[in-house]
Structure formats: structure tokens, C-alpha cells
Amino acid sequence: MNAPDQGRLALDPARHGAAIALAVIVIFNLIVTPNFFQPQTLFVNISQMATIAIVAMGMTLVIATGGIDLSVGAVMALAGALAPLIFLSDFAQANPALGLIAAIGVPILIALCCGVFNGLLVSRFGVQPIVATLILFISGRGLAQVLTNGNLQTFSHPSFSYLGTGRVLGLPFQGWLVLIIAILLSWVVARSTFGRQLLAVGGNERAARLSGIPVHRVKIGAYVICAGLAGLAGLIVVAINSASDAARIGNLMELDAIAAAVVGGTLLQGGRAPIFGAILGAVIIQLVKYTLLANGIADEVALIAKAAIIIAAVYLQQARKE
């Protein structure tokens, strides 16, 4: 076997860094962490990973346009605050079926409106994405706390709880939901006109505009999808706990989502949207948190670990370009 053949067979850290990292984490846990391969551990990690993956897929689309969305955690909190309020309303008590539809539909609709707000600020008014989404990052969670008076909201609704506790073929419902969303978004990115336009905008916005691509609409679309998925993730968190805490839902999710997207191969300068890569990144982020927790390491260390993961991912991206 000649040298070029050996090079093709070898694992390149710049291209396969995420897969290598995942393998190392799994092997470490198999050796060190008790009960790592037990079904209950698998279910817990899938449930926790699902919300990160759902938000990370939306974040991937935004980053692919050359943007960023810091408001996803606040959108999760806002959606999570609205669902119990609807369930506990007189309307929902008198009309359980319509109440369920409203408790899912209204928060998602509000989340989509948040995406329109972010997209308009970025595309129509030329506000830098980090500044535009910082507005909702600050005000969105505050609005959620105002709506709930800062109180923990508890409720019980079996059909709604299925979002967070249901099982399909023995696996958490959220895991299947992640797979369905990933397949749909992968098709959109690879096959649809919107997907091709989105990558073109991120690759070279000026050239995309000169070629007639509706840059404003593409950017707004990316932010709308991202916010809608964040709203869905917020509902899943509420469904898992049968309770809503506006101060905690989605807290620091923007960091997890960005980290998962970057680790999964999304280029920060835009032009690339690996949807399944975002899921791989979410798995890594979740397993890092689980590994630290299972081995008695403080939660604060997880923040340092996430920062190190992002730095490593960005370094590998640069190495791949050279």
C-alpha cells in the first residue's frame, strides 16, 4: 500500500475531530463511569440531548447565513411560560382538546414571531446579529418571568407530557422527533431552493444578492426556523418536568447550541449547514456534561469544558482550511 492510500485511510483530526472526540468520551465512560451502558442512562442522555440537538439544528441554519442567535434560550423560556398559562386558563379547562392544541400552537407561533423580529432586525435594519438577538436574550426571559410573576408553574396533562416522557419502540419520543426534524432539514438544505439560497448567502452574501437571491427573505427564514425549534424545545422541557420555571428553562442553551453546531462542522463564517453534524455535536456536549456530573465534578467545570470544545472545534476548522 503506497503512502497516499495510507493517508486516505488514516483518521484526519481536522475532518473527523468530532467522531474522534465522541469515541474518546464513550470509551472513557465505559471504563470509568458506572452503569453508563444501562438503558436508563441511555434514555436520560437522549432526553437531555434532544433539546440541545433541536436548538442546534436551528442554530446551524442561522450560522450558515453568517449570523448568530443568542435569543434561543429566552425563546425557550417564553414558550415554556405560555404553555402552562394556557393549560391553567378557564378556556382550556372547559375545552381540553382545544386547550391542548392552543398550548402547543400558541407558544410555537409566538416563537416564530420572535424569529421574524430577529430576522427583520438583521436583514432589513442591518443590525449586527449578535446585537439584534441580544435584545430578545435580555427581554424575552424577562417577559416570561413577568407572565408567570416569577413563580414556578406546575400542571398535569398526559397528552402534553408525552412530548417529554413518551416512548416509541422503547426509545424516548424526543429522539424520534430529532431524527424527523434532521431528515426534513437535511432535505431542505440539500434539495430545496431555500437551502441552496441559504448556503449561497452564507458563502458570499454580495454575490448572492447580485445573482438575484432574496437575501432578506432567506435570512428571516433562517431565524424563524431557529426560533420555532427553540420554542419546540422549550415545550419539551416543560413536558418533561410537568412544570415551568421561566428563570431556568433554556438557561445557557445558546452556548450549548452554538457549541454543538460548531463541533458538528458548521463554519462560523457561514456557507455550510451540516444538520446531522449538529446532532453529533449535541451528543458530545451532552455526554461531556453527563460525564462530569456522573464523576462528581462541579457543574461549573462543564462551562470550561464547553469553552475548550469550541476552541478545539474552531482550531480544527482553521486547520482544515490550510
XYZ file of C-alpha atoms in Angstrom:
322
model
C 0.000 0.000 0.000
C 1.505 3.338 -1.017
C 1.673 6.496 1.083
C -1.342 8.267 -0.493
C -3.532 5.228 0.222
C -2.382 5.188 3.821
C -3.216 8.895 4.124
C -6.747 8.343 2.858
C -7.363 5.550 5.358
C -5.968 7.442 8.356
C -8.268 9.495 10.529
C -7.693 13.200 9.925
C -8.396 15.186 13.131
C -9.352 18.227 11.059
C -12.083 16.238 9.301
C -13.022 13.633 11.884
C -12.402 15.543 15.112
C -15.999 15.246 16.331
C -16.130 11.496 15.717
C -12.786 11.022 17.460
C -13.948 13.104 20.433
C -17.174 11.096 20.709
C -15.268 7.809 20.627
C -12.903 9.005 23.361
C -15.788 10.129 25.594
C -17.673 6.862 25.135
C -14.596 4.711 25.814
C -13.760 6.781 28.891
C -17.275 6.339 30.283
C -17.317 2.618 29.557
C -14.154 2.255 31.617
C -14.731 4.774 34.402
C -18.438 5.626 34.756
C -20.659 3.032 36.474
C -23.863 1.977 34.684
C -23.001 4.055 31.618
C -24.332 1.469 29.188
C -27.563 0.829 31.083
C -30.899 1.563 29.299
C -31.904 4.174 31.875
C -28.671 6.085 31.315
C -29.273 5.936 27.571
C -32.827 7.292 27.971
C -31.684 10.149 30.195
C -28.940 11.184 27.780
C -31.239 11.003 24.753
C -33.851 13.133 26.529
C -31.276 15.749 27.532
C -29.508 15.650 24.175
C -32.739 16.098 22.217
C -33.382 19.682 23.298
C -29.774 20.658 22.554
C -29.953 18.969 19.143
C -33.254 20.595 18.182
C -31.978 24.074 19.004
C -28.556 23.341 17.481
C -30.139 22.392 14.139
C -31.874 25.757 14.019
C -28.684 27.496 15.092
C -26.858 25.715 12.265
C -29.149 27.337 9.699
C -28.602 30.787 11.208
C -24.825 30.385 11.363
C -24.886 29.112 7.773
C -26.135 32.565 6.725
C -23.232 34.198 8.560
C -25.357 35.100 11.590
C -25.810 34.017 15.199
C -28.802 33.765 17.534
C -28.270 34.465 21.219
C -32.001 34.538 21.975
C -32.815 30.809 21.717
C -32.728 30.242 25.477
C -35.050 33.173 26.099
C -37.423 31.951 23.384
C -37.477 28.553 25.088
C -38.368 30.242 28.390
C -41.102 32.308 26.760
C -42.686 29.300 25.046
C -42.353 27.282 28.231
C -44.074 30.005 30.243
C -47.014 30.284 27.854
C -47.960 26.591 27.762
C -48.898 26.237 31.465
C -50.721 29.568 31.406
C -52.923 28.234 28.617
C -53.453 24.870 30.325
C -54.492 26.586 33.554
C -56.873 29.003 31.815
C -60.657 28.669 32.031
C -60.785 28.093 28.266
C -58.509 25.037 28.443
C -60.352 23.662 31.458
C -63.660 23.873 29.589
C -62.221 22.641 26.246
C -59.413 20.139 26.937
C -58.771 19.200 23.295
C -58.671 22.805 22.076
C -56.633 23.722 25.132
C -54.001 21.148 24.183
C -53.836 22.477 20.625
C -53.556 26.049 21.900
C -50.923 25.133 24.493
C -48.705 23.762 21.734
C -49.669 26.055 18.862
C -49.650 29.456 20.568
C -46.144 29.159 22.088
C -44.763 27.949 18.749
C -46.488 30.848 16.977
C -45.015 33.354 19.437
C -41.603 31.743 18.970
C -41.920 32.134 15.200
C -42.782 35.799 15.715
C -39.583 36.146 17.747
C -37.728 34.746 14.754
C -39.357 37.284 12.460
C -38.303 40.041 14.878
C -34.686 38.844 14.895
C -34.637 38.354 11.134
C -36.028 41.796 10.401
C -33.509 43.487 12.666
C -30.644 41.649 10.987
C -31.746 41.735 7.355
C -33.887 44.840 6.954
C -32.345 47.183 9.503
C -28.760 45.974 9.209
C -28.268 45.353 12.930
C -25.379 43.034 13.731
C -26.788 39.564 14.557
C -25.133 39.417 17.964
C -26.692 42.773 18.896
C -30.084 42.080 17.320
C -30.564 38.766 19.109
C -29.156 40.159 22.354
C -32.350 42.231 22.587
C -34.514 39.124 22.936
C -31.828 37.417 25.000
C -32.434 40.090 27.629
C -36.112 40.919 27.183
C -37.519 37.503 26.257
C -36.723 35.838 29.563
C -37.839 38.968 31.408
C -41.184 38.824 29.607
C -41.540 35.152 30.510
C -40.956 35.954 34.165
C -43.455 38.818 34.034
C -46.086 36.497 32.552
C -45.583 33.999 35.363
C -44.929 36.547 38.125
C -41.640 34.743 38.617
C -43.448 31.705 40.027
C -42.960 28.033 39.265
C -45.977 26.804 37.287
C -46.999 23.192 37.741
C -49.672 21.336 35.810
C -50.605 17.835 34.680
C -51.734 16.904 31.173
C -50.892 13.354 29.981
C -51.168 14.125 26.253
C -48.842 17.128 26.517
C -46.445 15.273 28.798
C -45.955 12.698 26.036
C -43.682 15.258 24.343
C -41.237 14.794 27.175
C -41.934 11.372 28.639
C -43.382 9.325 25.768
C -41.715 6.231 24.338
C -41.829 4.934 20.760
C -40.379 1.472 20.120
C -38.742 1.674 23.518
C -36.887 4.936 22.856
C -37.756 8.467 24.047
C -40.192 10.282 21.775
C -37.839 13.282 21.645
C -35.177 11.133 19.998
C -37.520 10.252 17.157
C -38.536 13.890 16.901
C -34.881 14.885 16.495
C -34.481 12.316 13.714
C -37.590 13.529 11.858
C -36.530 17.176 12.091
C -32.998 16.297 10.964
C -34.254 14.427 7.907
C -36.567 17.287 6.942
C -33.930 19.993 7.420
C -31.280 17.940 5.616
C -33.620 17.662 2.654
C -34.320 21.397 2.800
C -30.614 22.258 2.830
C -29.608 19.770 0.140
C -32.607 19.748 -2.194
C -34.758 22.841 -1.821
C -34.310 26.261 -3.410
C -34.315 27.839 0.044
C -31.476 25.564 1.148
C -29.307 26.392 -1.839
C -30.021 30.089 -1.369
C -29.199 29.867 2.333
C -25.765 28.372 1.653
C -25.144 30.913 -1.104
C -25.942 33.808 1.234
C -23.559 32.461 3.854
C -20.867 31.722 1.301
C -20.873 35.155 -0.309
C -23.743 37.494 0.528
C -22.760 40.156 -2.008
C -22.563 37.643 -4.850
C -25.858 36.099 -3.759
C -27.568 39.481 -3.830
C -26.135 40.297 -7.263
C -27.376 36.958 -8.589
C -30.936 37.781 -7.586
C -31.256 35.695 -4.429
C -33.748 37.263 -1.959
C -31.177 37.661 0.808
C -33.581 39.362 3.221
C -36.168 36.603 2.990
C -33.550 33.866 3.318
C -32.112 35.378 6.489
C -35.547 35.930 8.004
C -36.443 32.327 7.145
C -33.362 31.006 8.945
C -34.116 32.991 12.098
C -37.779 31.961 12.004
C -36.903 28.260 11.783
C -34.344 28.632 14.564
C -36.809 30.381 16.876
C -39.582 27.899 16.079
C -37.320 24.983 17.002
C -36.293 26.791 20.191
C -39.967 27.170 21.078
C -40.499 23.450 20.499
C -37.507 22.655 22.715
C -38.989 24.834 25.453
C -42.239 22.867 25.301
C -40.317 19.590 25.566
C -38.538 20.776 28.708
C -41.869 21.776 30.267
C -43.397 18.443 29.249
C -40.555 16.508 30.888
C -40.999 18.308 34.205
C -44.775 18.998 34.098
C -43.715 22.417 35.329
C -42.330 25.670 34.007
C -39.660 27.856 35.587
C -39.033 30.895 33.404
C -35.775 31.636 35.203
C -34.258 28.250 34.369
C -35.731 26.937 31.107
C -33.222 27.341 28.304
C -30.620 28.875 30.602
C -27.311 28.967 28.675
C -28.882 26.962 25.839
C -27.462 29.437 23.346
C -23.970 28.309 24.389
C -24.832 24.627 24.055
C -26.459 25.179 20.655
C -23.561 27.197 19.260
C -21.044 24.713 20.633
C -22.952 21.746 19.155
C -23.245 23.439 15.765
C -19.547 24.354 15.627
C -18.381 20.962 16.887
C -20.624 19.373 14.258
C -18.787 21.159 11.466
C -20.750 24.369 10.932
C -18.406 27.121 9.761
C -18.732 30.317 11.797
C -18.233 32.392 8.668
C -21.246 30.714 7.049
C -21.854 28.762 3.884
C -22.181 25.285 5.405
C -25.065 23.625 7.274
C -24.330 20.030 8.377
C -27.607 19.163 10.103
C -26.599 15.691 11.265
C -23.283 17.168 12.346
C -25.216 19.394 14.739
C -26.771 16.276 16.276
C -23.320 14.732 16.675
C -22.184 17.928 18.361
C -25.216 17.843 20.665
C -24.394 14.258 21.658
C -20.836 15.307 22.522
C -21.970 18.325 24.550
C -24.490 16.222 26.480
C -22.019 13.400 27.151
C -19.442 15.879 28.419
C -21.995 17.254 30.892
C -23.088 13.751 31.899
C -19.511 12.530 32.316
C -18.604 15.403 34.614
C -21.785 15.014 36.668
C -21.521 11.222 36.926
C -17.965 11.502 38.184
C -18.718 14.111 40.836
C -17.211 17.112 39.053
C -18.858 20.502 39.647
C -21.262 21.883 37.051
C -19.119 24.992 36.689
C -16.374 22.852 35.176
C -18.780 21.954 32.352
C -18.715 25.587 31.219
C -14.934 25.464 30.992
C -15.167 22.162 29.116
C -17.634 23.653 26.617
C -15.327 26.607 26.021
C -12.429 24.218 25.413
C -14.562 22.194 22.991
C -15.474 25.314 20.997
C -11.830 26.423 20.863
C -10.789 22.967 19.666
C -13.546 22.901 17.036
C -12.594 26.330 15.693
C -8.911 25.320 15.626
C -9.749 22.189 13.640
C -11.820 24.275 11.223
C -8.827 26.526 10.609
C -6.522 23.527 10.216
C -8.893 22.043 7.653
C -8.769 25.219 5.548
C -4.990 25.302 5.478
